[in-house]
CSV table of C-alpha atoms and ligand atoms in Angstrom, one decimal:
chain,number,residue,atom,x,y,z
A,502,UNK,CA,-55.5,-16.2,122.1
A,503,UNK,CA,-56.0,-18.9,119.4
A,504,UNK,CA,-56.1,-22.4,120.8
A,505,UNK,CA,-55.8,-25.7,118.9
A,506,UNK,CA,-58.6,-28.2,118.6
A,507,UNK,CA,-57.8,-31.7,117.4
A,508,UNK,CA,-59.7,-34.9,116.7
A,509,UNK,CA,-58.0,-38.3,116.9
A,510,UNK,CA,-59.8,-40.2,114.1
A,511,UNK,CA,-60.2,-43.8,115.1
A,512,UNK,CA,-63.1,-46.2,115.9
A,513,UNK,CA,-64.4,-47.5,119.2
A,514,UNK,CA,-62.7,-50.9,118.8
A,515,UNK,CA,-59.2,-49.3,118.2
A,516,UNK,CA,-58.8,-47.5,121.5
A,517,UNK,CA,-55.8,-48.4,123.7
A,518,UNK,CA,-58.0,-49.2,126.7
A,519,UNK,CA,-59.6,-52.2,124.8
A,520,UNK,CA,-56.5,-53.6,123.2
A,521,UNK,CA,-56.3,-56.5,125.6
A,522,UNK,CA,-59.8,-57.7,124.8
A,523,UNK,CA,-60.2,-56.8,121.1
A,524,UNK,CA,-58.1,-58.8,118.7
A,525,UNK,CA,-56.6,-56.7,115.9
A,526,UNK,CA,-57.6,-59.4,113.5
A,527,UNK,CA,-61.3,-58.8,114.4
A,528,UNK,CA,-61.2,-55.1,113.3
A,529,UNK,CA,-62.6,-55.7,109.9
A,530,UNK,CA,-65.6,-57.7,111.2
A,531,UNK,CA,-66.6,-54.9,113.7
A,532,UNK,CA,-69.3,-52.4,113.1
A,533,UNK,CA,-67.5,-49.3,111.8
A,534,UNK,CA,-68.9,-46.1,113.1
A,535,UNK,CA,-66.0,-43.8,112.5
A,536,UNK,CA,-67.2,-42.3,109.2
A,537,UNK,CA,-70.7,-41.5,110.6
A,538,UNK,CA,-69.2,-40.1,113.8
A,539,UNK,CA,-66.6,-38.0,112.1
A,540,UNK,CA,-69.3,-36.5,109.7
A,541,UNK,CA,-71.2,-35.5,112.9
A,542,UNK,CA,-68.0,-33.8,114.1
A,543,UNK,CA,-67.6,-32.0,110.8
A,544,UNK,CA,-71.2,-30.8,111.1
A,545,UNK,CA,-70.7,-29.6,114.7
A,546,UNK,CA,-67.5,-27.7,113.6
A,547,UNK,CA,-69.3,-26.2,110.6
A,548,UNK,CA,-72.2,-24.9,112.7
A,549,UNK,CA,-69.7,-23.3,115.1
A,550,UNK,CA,-67.4,-22.0,112.3
A,551,UNK,CA,-64.4,-23.8,113.9
A,552,UNK,CA,-61.4,-25.1,112.0
A,553,UNK,CA,-59.4,-28.0,113.6
A,554,UNK,CA,-56.9,-30.7,113.0
A,555,UNK,CA,-57.9,-34.4,112.3
A,556,UNK,CA,-55.1,-36.8,113.3
A,557,UNK,CA,-56.2,-39.8,111.3
A,558,UNK,CA,-55.2,-43.5,111.3
A,559,UNK,CA,-53.9,-44.8,108.0
A,560,UNK,CA,-56.3,-47.7,108.5
A,561,UNK,CA,-59.2,-45.3,108.4
A,562,UNK,CA,-57.9,-43.4,105.3
A,563,UNK,CA,-57.5,-46.7,103.5
A,564,UNK,CA,-61.1,-47.6,104.0
A,565,UNK,CA,-62.8,-44.2,103.9
A,566,UNK,CA,-60.9,-42.0,101.4
A,567,UNK,CA,-64.0,-39.9,100.8
A,568,UNK,CA,-64.2,-39.0,104.4
A,569,UNK,CA,-60.6,-37.7,104.3
A,570,UNK,CA,-61.5,-35.5,101.3
A,571,UNK,CA,-64.5,-34.1,103.2
A,572,UNK,CA,-62.3,-33.2,106.1
A,573,UNK,CA,-60.0,-31.3,103.8
A,574,UNK,CA,-62.8,-29.7,101.8
A,575,UNK,CA,-64.3,-28.3,105.0
A,576,UNK,CA,-61.0,-26.4,105.6
A,577,UNK,CA,-59.5,-28.5,108.3
A,578,UNK,CA,-56.0,-29.8,108.6
A,579,UNK,CA,-55.5,-33.5,107.9
A,580,UNK,CA,-52.6,-35.1,109.8
A,581,UNK,CA,-51.3,-38.6,110.8
A,582,UNK,CA,-52.1,-40.7,113.8
A,583,UNK,CA,-50.0,-43.7,112.5
A,584,UNK,CA,-51.4,-46.7,110.6
A,585,UNK,CA,-53.0,-49.1,113.1
A,586,UNK,CA,-52.8,-47.3,116.5
A,587,UNK,CA,-49.6,-49.1,117.7
A,588,UNK,CA,-47.9,-47.1,120.5
A,589,UNK,CA,-44.5,-45.7,119.5
A,590,UNK,CA,-42.6,-47.4,122.4
A,591,UNK,CA,-43.7,-50.8,121.1
A,592,UNK,CA,-41.8,-50.1,117.8
A,593,UNK,CA,-38.1,-50.3,116.9
A,594,UNK,CA,-36.9,-47.1,115.2
A,595,UNK,CA,-37.1,-48.9,111.8
A,596,UNK,CA,-40.6,-50.1,112.4
A,597,UNK,CA,-41.7,-46.6,113.5
A,598,UNK,CA,-40.2,-45.0,110.3
A,599,UNK,CA,-42.0,-47.6,108.2
A,600,UNK,CA,-45.3,-47.0,110.0
A,601,UNK,CA,-45.0,-43.2,109.4
A,602,UNK,CA,-44.3,-43.7,105.7
A,603,UNK,CA,-47.2,-46.2,105.2
A,604,UNK,CA,-49.8,-44.1,107.0
A,605,UNK,CA,-48.7,-40.8,105.5
A,606,UNK,CA,-48.9,-42.3,101.9
A,607,UNK,CA,-52.5,-43.5,102.5
A,608,UNK,CA,-53.7,-40.3,104.0
A,609,UNK,CA,-52.0,-38.1,101.4
A,610,UNK,CA,-53.4,-40.2,98.6
A,611,UNK,CA,-56.9,-39.8,99.9
A,612,UNK,CA,-56.5,-36.1,100.9
A,613,UNK,CA,-54.7,-34.7,97.9
A,614,UNK,CA,-52.7,-32.4,100.3
A,615,UNK,CA,-49.5,-32.8,102.2
A,616,UNK,CA,-49.4,-34.1,105.7
A,617,UNK,CA,-47.0,-32.2,108.0
A,618,UNK,CA,-48.4,-33.1,111.5
A,619,UNK,CA,-48.3,-36.2,113.6
A,620,UNK,CA,-49.8,-37.4,116.8
A,621,UNK,CA,-48.6,-40.7,118.4
A,622,UNK,CA,-51.3,-43.1,119.4
A,623,UNK,CA,-52.0,-42.8,123.2
A,624,UNK,CA,-49.4,-40.0,123.5
A,625,UNK,CA,-46.7,-42.7,123.3
A,626,UNK,CA,-43.6,-40.6,122.6
A,627,UNK,CA,-41.8,-40.5,125.9
A,628,UNK,CA,-38.5,-41.1,127.7
A,629,UNK,CA,-38.4,-44.6,126.1
A,630,UNK,CA,-38.3,-43.2,122.5
A,631,UNK,CA,-35.5,-40.6,122.2
A,632,UNK,CA,-35.3,-41.4,118.5
A,633,UNK,CA,-38.9,-40.7,117.6
A,634,UNK,CA,-38.8,-36.9,117.1
A,635,UNK,CA,-35.6,-37.2,115.1
A,636,UNK,CA,-37.3,-39.7,112.7
A,637,UNK,CA,-40.3,-37.4,112.3
A,638,UNK,CA,-38.0,-34.4,111.5
A,639,UNK,CA,-36.0,-36.5,109.1
A,640,UNK,CA,-39.2,-37.4,107.2
A,641,UNK,CA,-40.0,-33.7,106.8
A,642,UNK,CA,-42.8,-33.4,109.4
A,643,UNK,CA,-43.2,-29.8,110.7
A,644,UNK,CA,-44.5,-30.8,114.1
A,645,UNK,CA,-45.7,-33.5,116.5
A,646,UNK,CA,-48.3,-33.3,119.2
A,647,UNK,CA,-47.5,-36.6,120.9
A,648,UNK,CA,-46.4,-35.8,124.4
A,649,UNK,CA,-48.5,-35.7,127.5
A,650,UNK,CA,-46.3,-34.1,130.1
A,651,UNK,CA,-47.9,-35.8,133.1
A,652,UNK,CA,-47.9,-39.0,135.1
A,653,UNK,CA,-50.9,-41.1,134.1
A,654,UNK,CA,-51.6,-44.9,134.4
A,655,UNK,CA,-51.7,-45.4,130.6
A,656,UNK,CA,-49.3,-42.7,129.3
A,657,UNK,CA,-47.2,-39.7,130.1
A,658,UNK,CA,-43.7,-38.2,130.2
A,659,UNK,CA,-43.8,-36.3,133.4
A,660,UNK,CA,-40.4,-34.5,132.9
A,661,UNK,CA,-41.3,-33.1,129.4
A,662,UNK,CA,-42.0,-29.3,129.0
A,663,UNK,CA,-45.6,-28.3,129.2
A,664,UNK,CA,-45.4,-26.0,126.1
A,665,UNK,CA,-44.0,-26.1,122.6
A,666,UNK,CA,-40.3,-27.0,122.4
A,667,UNK,CA,-37.7,-28.0,119.8
A,668,UNK,CA,-36.8,-31.7,120.5
A,669,UNK,CA,-34.2,-32.0,117.7
A,670,UNK,CA,-31.0,-30.1,117.8
A,671,UNK,CA,-30.4,-27.9,114.7
A,672,UNK,CA,-34.0,-28.2,113.5
A,673,UNK,CA,-37.1,-26.1,113.9
A,674,UNK,CA,-39.3,-29.2,114.2
A,675,UNK,CA,-41.7,-28.6,117.0
A,676,UNK,CA,-43.3,-30.8,119.7
A,677,UNK,CA,-46.4,-29.2,121.0
A,678,UNK,CA,-47.6,-31.2,124.0
A,679,UNK,CA,-51.2,-31.7,124.9
A,680,UNK,CA,-52.6,-29.3,127.5
A,681,UNK,CA,-52.0,-29.7,131.2
A,682,UNK,CA,-53.1,-27.5,134.1
A,683,UNK,CA,-51.5,-26.9,137.4
A,684,UNK,CA,-53.3,-27.3,140.7
A,685,UNK,CA,-50.8,-26.4,143.4
A,686,UNK,CA,-47.8,-28.7,142.9
A,687,UNK,CA,-50.0,-31.2,140.9
A,688,UNK,CA,-50.0,-31.3,137.1
A,689,UNK,CA,-53.4,-32.4,135.6
A,690,UNK,CA,-54.0,-33.9,132.2
A,691,UNK,CA,-56.4,-31.2,131.0
A,692,UNK,CA,-56.2,-31.7,127.2
A,693,UNK,CA,-59.1,-34.1,126.7
A,694,UNK,CA,-60.1,-37.7,127.6
A,695,UNK,CA,-61.6,-38.1,131.0
A,696,UNK,CA,-60.8,-34.5,132.1
A,697,UNK,CA,-63.0,-33.1,129.4
A,698,UNK,CA,-65.7,-35.7,129.1
A,699,UNK,CA,-66.1,-37.0,132.6
A,700,UNK,CA,-65.6,-33.8,134.7
A,701,UNK,CA,-68.0,-30.8,134.6
A,702,UNK,CA,-67.3,-28.4,131.7
A,703,UNK,CA,-66.3,-25.7,134.2
A,704,UNK,CA,-63.0,-27.7,134.9
A,705,UNK,CA,-62.0,-27.5,131.3
A,706,UNK,CA,-62.9,-23.8,131.1
A,707,UNK,CA,-60.8,-23.1,134.2
A,708,UNK,CA,-57.8,-25.1,132.8
A,709,UNK,CA,-57.9,-23.4,129.4
A,710,UNK,CA,-58.2,-20.0,131.1
A,711,UNK,CA,-55.2,-20.8,133.2
A,712,UNK,CA,-53.1,-21.7,130.2
A,713,UNK,CA,-54.3,-18.6,128.2
A,714,UNK,CA,-54.3,-16.0,130.9
A,715,UNK,CA,-51.6,-17.1,133.4
A,716,UNK,CA,-49.2,-19.0,131.1
A,717,UNK,CA,-50.0,-16.9,128.0
A,718,UNK,CA,-49.9,-20.0,125.8
A,719,UNK,CA,-52.3,-21.7,123.4
A,720,UNK,CA,-54.2,-24.7,124.7
A,721,UNK,CA,-54.1,-28.0,122.8
A,722,UNK,CA,-57.3,-30.0,123.2
A,723,UNK,CA,-58.3,-33.3,121.7
A,724,UNK,CA,-61.2,-35.7,121.6
A,725,UNK,CA,-62.4,-38.8,119.5
A,726,UNK,CA,-65.3,-39.3,117.2
A,727,UNK,CA,-66.6,-42.2,119.3
A,728,UNK,CA,-67.0,-39.9,122.3
A,729,UNK,CA,-70.1,-38.4,120.7
A,730,UNK,CA,-71.7,-41.8,120.0
A,731,UNK,CA,-73.8,-43.1,122.8
A,732,UNK,CA,-75.1,-45.9,120.5
A,733,UNK,CA,-71.8,-47.6,119.9
A,734,UNK,CA,-71.5,-51.3,120.6
A,735,UNK,CA,-70.5,-52.2,124.1
A,736,UNK,CA,-67.4,-54.3,124.9
A,737,UNK,CA,-68.7,-56.6,127.6
A,738,UNK,CA,-65.4,-58.2,128.7
A,739,UNK,CA,-63.3,-55.1,129.0
A,740,UNK,CA,-61.8,-54.2,132.4
A,741,UNK,CA,-64.3,-52.3,134.6
A,742,UNK,CA,-62.2,-49.2,134.9
A,743,UNK,CA,-61.8,-49.0,131.1
A,744,UNK,CA,-65.6,-49.4,130.6
A,745,UNK,CA,-66.4,-46.7,133.1
A,746,UNK,CA,-63.9,-44.3,131.4
A,747,UNK,CA,-65.1,-45.2,127.9
A,748,UNK,CA,-68.9,-45.1,128.3
A,749,UNK,CA,-69.6,-42.4,130.8
A,750,UNK,CA,-71.2,-39.2,129.5
A,751,UNK,CA,-71.1,-40.0,125.8
A,752,UNK,CA,-74.6,-38.5,125.6
A,753,UNK,CA,-73.5,-35.1,126.8
A,754,UNK,CA,-70.2,-34.8,124.9
A,755,UNK,CA,-71.6,-33.1,121.8
A,756,UNK,CA,-73.3,-30.4,123.9
A,757,UNK,CA,-70.1,-29.9,125.8
A,758,UNK,CA,-68.1,-29.5,122.6
A,759,UNK,CA,-70.5,-26.8,121.5
A,760,UNK,CA,-69.5,-24.7,124.5
A,761,UNK,CA,-65.9,-24.5,123.6
A,762,UNK,CA,-66.3,-22.1,120.7
A,763,UNK,CA,-68.6,-19.9,122.8
A,764,UNK,CA,-65.8,-19.4,125.4
A,765,UNK,CA,-62.6,-19.6,123.4
A,766,UNK,CA,-61.2,-19.2,119.9
A,767,UNK,CA,-60.0,-22.3,118.0
A,768,UNK,CA,-57.7,-23.0,115.1
A,769,UNK,CA,-56.0,-25.8,113.2
A,770,UNK,CA,-52.8,-27.0,115.0
A,771,UNK,CA,-50.6,-26.2,112.0
A,772,UNK,CA,-51.6,-22.5,112.4
A,773,UNK,CA,-50.9,-22.5,116.1
A,774,UNK,CA,-47.6,-24.3,115.4
A,775,UNK,CA,-46.5,-21.6,112.9
A,776,UNK,CA,-47.2,-19.0,115.6
A,777,UNK,CA,-45.2,-20.9,118.2
A,778,UNK,CA,-42.3,-21.4,115.8
A,779,UNK,CA,-42.2,-17.6,115.2
A,780,UNK,CA,-42.2,-17.0,118.9
A,781,UNK,CA,-39.4,-19.4,119.6
A,782,UNK,CA,-37.3,-18.0,116.7
A,783,UNK,CA,-37.7,-14.4,117.9
B,1493,ZN,ZN1,-55.7,-42.6,119.3
């Protein structure tokens, strides 16, 4: 079973959890660590012979085009994470369409290859945005991995399917949700974030096994470059819960990531999507 590994390329000051305390206008004066951290991720993947998908902000591609080229030269898929990490449900449909066009142009200019995949910031495609998938399909995207089919305090669309589905009638455009596991009647967000970094690695191994062995489906796992950076600047005035979630176990994250290729096989999301499309068409 080939699973999909993905990286959401954004910096420590762009995460949703800090948006109430970090003004967007201050981004350019912050210490940028995304290039250095993403290069460390590239090295880690290279050592383990893993290919993955990098959902990148247009904001990052605009400032670090050489990094985008290195991602592509290393054999990974480059895809879009929107321009400035605005959640989809904060946009009108017109604003969302414009954000997609702007970010894709910046990423493609830097990458020199076509972008066909999209991940919404903070998994923000949900019941409030019935138009989002249609706009993505209209713009020629092949897939989105923007739905977290769970209830969570910051995100989630609990009623959504757990595995790949076609959200647009008459189109083979695919939504491939981030991985969840089931514990009795409870659905757990097992695709990344706190589940992967904060809990022991054994929980993630159990969840991916469940998806592969019981459900017979690929897992879709994600993390961020700042999660392997214990030296990042601290945001002193952030809410306590956000600080605990953001700063715990940054020092063991790289070692944990190295275990994934020892236990499972990983691929770019576009390859996994092609396989899922063939399965749904059969
Ligand atoms: Zn993000």
